[in-house]
Coordinates of C-alpha atoms in Angstrom, one line a residue:
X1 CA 17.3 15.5 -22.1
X2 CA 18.4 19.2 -21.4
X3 CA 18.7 19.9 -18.2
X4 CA 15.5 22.2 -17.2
X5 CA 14.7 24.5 -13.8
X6 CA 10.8 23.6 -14.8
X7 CA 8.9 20.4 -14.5
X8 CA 5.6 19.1 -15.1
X9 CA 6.1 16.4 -12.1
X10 CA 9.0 15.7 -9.5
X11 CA 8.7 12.8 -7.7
X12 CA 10.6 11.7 -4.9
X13 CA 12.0 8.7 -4.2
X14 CA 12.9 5.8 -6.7
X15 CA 11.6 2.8 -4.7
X16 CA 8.7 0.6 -6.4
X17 CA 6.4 3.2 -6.0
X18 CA 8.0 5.9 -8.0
X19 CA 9.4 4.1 -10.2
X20 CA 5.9 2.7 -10.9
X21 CA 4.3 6.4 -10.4
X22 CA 6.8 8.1 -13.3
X23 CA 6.1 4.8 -15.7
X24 CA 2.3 5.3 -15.5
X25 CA 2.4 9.2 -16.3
X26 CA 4.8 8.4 -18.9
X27 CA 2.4 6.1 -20.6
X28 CA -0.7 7.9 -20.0
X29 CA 0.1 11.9 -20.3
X30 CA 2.5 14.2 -21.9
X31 CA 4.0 15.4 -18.6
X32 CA 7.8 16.3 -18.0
X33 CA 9.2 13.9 -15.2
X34 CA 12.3 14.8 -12.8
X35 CA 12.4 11.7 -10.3
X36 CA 15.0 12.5 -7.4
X37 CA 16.7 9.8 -5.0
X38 CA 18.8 9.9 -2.2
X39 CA 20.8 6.6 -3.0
X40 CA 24.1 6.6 -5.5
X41 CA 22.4 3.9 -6.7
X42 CA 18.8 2.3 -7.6
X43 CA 18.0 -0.3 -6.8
X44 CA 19.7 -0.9 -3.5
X45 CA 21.2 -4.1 -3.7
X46 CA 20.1 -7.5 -2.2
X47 CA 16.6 -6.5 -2.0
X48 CA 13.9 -8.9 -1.6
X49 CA 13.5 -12.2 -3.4
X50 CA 10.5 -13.4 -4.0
X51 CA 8.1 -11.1 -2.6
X52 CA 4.7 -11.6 -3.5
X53 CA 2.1 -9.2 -5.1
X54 CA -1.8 -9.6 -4.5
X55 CA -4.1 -9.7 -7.4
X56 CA -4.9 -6.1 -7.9
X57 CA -0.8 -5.2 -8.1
X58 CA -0.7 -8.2 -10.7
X59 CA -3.6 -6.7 -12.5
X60 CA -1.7 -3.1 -12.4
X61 CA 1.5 -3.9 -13.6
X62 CA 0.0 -6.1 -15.9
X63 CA -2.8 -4.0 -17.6
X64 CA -2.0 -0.5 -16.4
X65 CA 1.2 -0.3 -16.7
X66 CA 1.6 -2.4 -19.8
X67 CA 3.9 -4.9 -18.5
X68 CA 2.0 -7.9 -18.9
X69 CA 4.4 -9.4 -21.5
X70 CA 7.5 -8.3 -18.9
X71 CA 5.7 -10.4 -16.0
X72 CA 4.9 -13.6 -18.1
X73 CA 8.7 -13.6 -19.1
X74 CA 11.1 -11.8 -16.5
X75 CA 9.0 -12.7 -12.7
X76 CA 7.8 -15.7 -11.7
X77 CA 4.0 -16.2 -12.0
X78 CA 2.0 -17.8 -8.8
X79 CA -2.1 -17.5 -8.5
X80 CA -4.2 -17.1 -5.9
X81 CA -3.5 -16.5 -2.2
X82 CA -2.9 -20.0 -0.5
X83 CA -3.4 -20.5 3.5
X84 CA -2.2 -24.3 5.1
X85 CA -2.5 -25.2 8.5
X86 CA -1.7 -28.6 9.9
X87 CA -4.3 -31.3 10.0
X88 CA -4.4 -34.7 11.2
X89 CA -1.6 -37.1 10.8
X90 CA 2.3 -36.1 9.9
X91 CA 2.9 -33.0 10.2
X92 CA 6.1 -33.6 8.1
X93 CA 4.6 -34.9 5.3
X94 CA 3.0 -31.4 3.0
X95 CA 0.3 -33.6 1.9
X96 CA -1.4 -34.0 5.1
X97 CA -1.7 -30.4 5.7
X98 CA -5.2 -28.7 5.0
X99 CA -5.5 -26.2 2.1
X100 CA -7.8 -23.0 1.4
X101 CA -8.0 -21.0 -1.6
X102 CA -9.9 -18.2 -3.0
X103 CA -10.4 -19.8 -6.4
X104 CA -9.2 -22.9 -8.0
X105 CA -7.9 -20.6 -10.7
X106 CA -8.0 -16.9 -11.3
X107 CA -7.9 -14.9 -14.9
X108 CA -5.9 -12.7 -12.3
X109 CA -1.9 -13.3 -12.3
X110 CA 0.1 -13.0 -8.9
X111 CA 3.6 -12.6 -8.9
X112 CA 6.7 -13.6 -6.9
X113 CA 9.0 -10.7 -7.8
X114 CA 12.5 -10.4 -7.6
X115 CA 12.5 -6.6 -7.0
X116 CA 16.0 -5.5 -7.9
X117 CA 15.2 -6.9 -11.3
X118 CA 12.1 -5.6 -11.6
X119 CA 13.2 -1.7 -10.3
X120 CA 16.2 -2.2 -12.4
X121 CA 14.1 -2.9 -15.7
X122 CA 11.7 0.1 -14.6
X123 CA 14.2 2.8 -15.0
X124 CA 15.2 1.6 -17.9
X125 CA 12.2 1.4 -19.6
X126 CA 11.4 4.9 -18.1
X127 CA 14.7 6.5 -19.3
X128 CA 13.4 5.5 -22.9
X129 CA 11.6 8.6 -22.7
X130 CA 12.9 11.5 -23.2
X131 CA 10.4 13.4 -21.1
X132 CA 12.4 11.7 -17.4
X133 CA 15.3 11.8 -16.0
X134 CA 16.6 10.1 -12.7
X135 CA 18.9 12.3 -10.5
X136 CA 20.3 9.8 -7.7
X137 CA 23.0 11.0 -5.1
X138 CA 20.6 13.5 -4.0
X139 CA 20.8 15.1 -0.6
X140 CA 19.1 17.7 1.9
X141 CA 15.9 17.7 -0.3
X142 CA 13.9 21.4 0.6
X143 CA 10.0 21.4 -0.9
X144 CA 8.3 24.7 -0.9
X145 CA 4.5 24.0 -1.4
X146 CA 3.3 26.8 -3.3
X147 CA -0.9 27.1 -3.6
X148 CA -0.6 29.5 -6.2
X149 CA 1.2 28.3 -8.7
X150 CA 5.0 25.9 -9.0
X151 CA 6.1 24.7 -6.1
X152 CA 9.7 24.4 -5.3
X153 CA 12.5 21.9 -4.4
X154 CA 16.1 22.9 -3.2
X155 CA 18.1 20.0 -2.7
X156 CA 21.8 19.0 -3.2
X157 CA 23.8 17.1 -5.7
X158 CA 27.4 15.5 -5.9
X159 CA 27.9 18.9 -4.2
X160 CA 25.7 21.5 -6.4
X161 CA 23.1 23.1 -4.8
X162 CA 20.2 22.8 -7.5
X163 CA 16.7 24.4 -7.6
X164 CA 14.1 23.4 -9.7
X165 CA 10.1 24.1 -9.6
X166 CA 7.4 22.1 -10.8
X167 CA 3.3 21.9 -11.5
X168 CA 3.2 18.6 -9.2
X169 CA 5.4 16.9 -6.7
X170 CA 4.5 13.9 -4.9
X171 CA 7.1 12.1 -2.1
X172 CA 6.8 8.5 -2.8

């Protein structure tokens, strides 16, 4: 992509939720996308293992975000929210512990994710399009909030001063 001093969004910050933000405006709009991050690199390394979404997450990456397919075959799948407390008998032995569900089984997926797999794959899916680009190594980030028309973001990179304005920003 050519580098541009206008954008249609900037977001800030390439964590899950940017990364997730600048995926679902690339599916569903025609907007220009500048994400900006303060780390060299994304994802951080030795992130979380096995952290576990809730249904409606499942059901957003899944269905929103059109990575149903992705889920089934790159994170591991779990269902349901599971609580077990200790009952009667061995507490050593799993099978005398008492369980509690919400459902038996839902049409709604959970996952464990592994999330430097999972942010890794995002920004590469989302720098398919030609309409982001990722700037990491980004330092002393300025917004100007303007309400009458493109706000403004001075900020610093591998020792540029940059400026660039933009219809939206959002700090994720």
């Amino acid at each position: 992509m050519k580098p541009s001093n206008h954008w249609d969004l900037i977001i800030i910050g390439a964590g899950l939720a940017g990364l997730t933000l600048a995926r679902q405006m690339l599916l569903y709009s025609d907007k220009r996308i500048l994400h900006l991050e303060r780390l060299e690199r994304v994802p951080r390394e030795r992130q979380k293992v096995g952290e576990s979404t809730v249904q409606v997450a499942g059901f957003h990456y899944g269905k929103v975000l059109d990575l149903e397919e992705y889920m089934h075959q790159e994170q591991l799948m779990q269902y349901n929210l599971r609580f077990s407390w200790p009952s009667a008998g061995d507490r050593n032995q799993y099978e005398s512990y008492s369980h509690s569900y919400i459902r038996h089984f839902s049409n709604i997926p959970c996952y464990q994710l592994d999330r430097n797999r999972f942010e890794r794959d995002l920004i590469e899916m989302n720098r398919r399009s030609e309409r982001y680009q990722l700037e990491t190594g980004v330092a002393d980030i300025e917004p100007e909030i303007n309400p009458d028309g493109a706000h403004s973001i001075r900020y610093k990179r591998k020792g540029q001063d940059c400026h660039v304005t933009a219809d939206w920003m959002v700090d994720s």
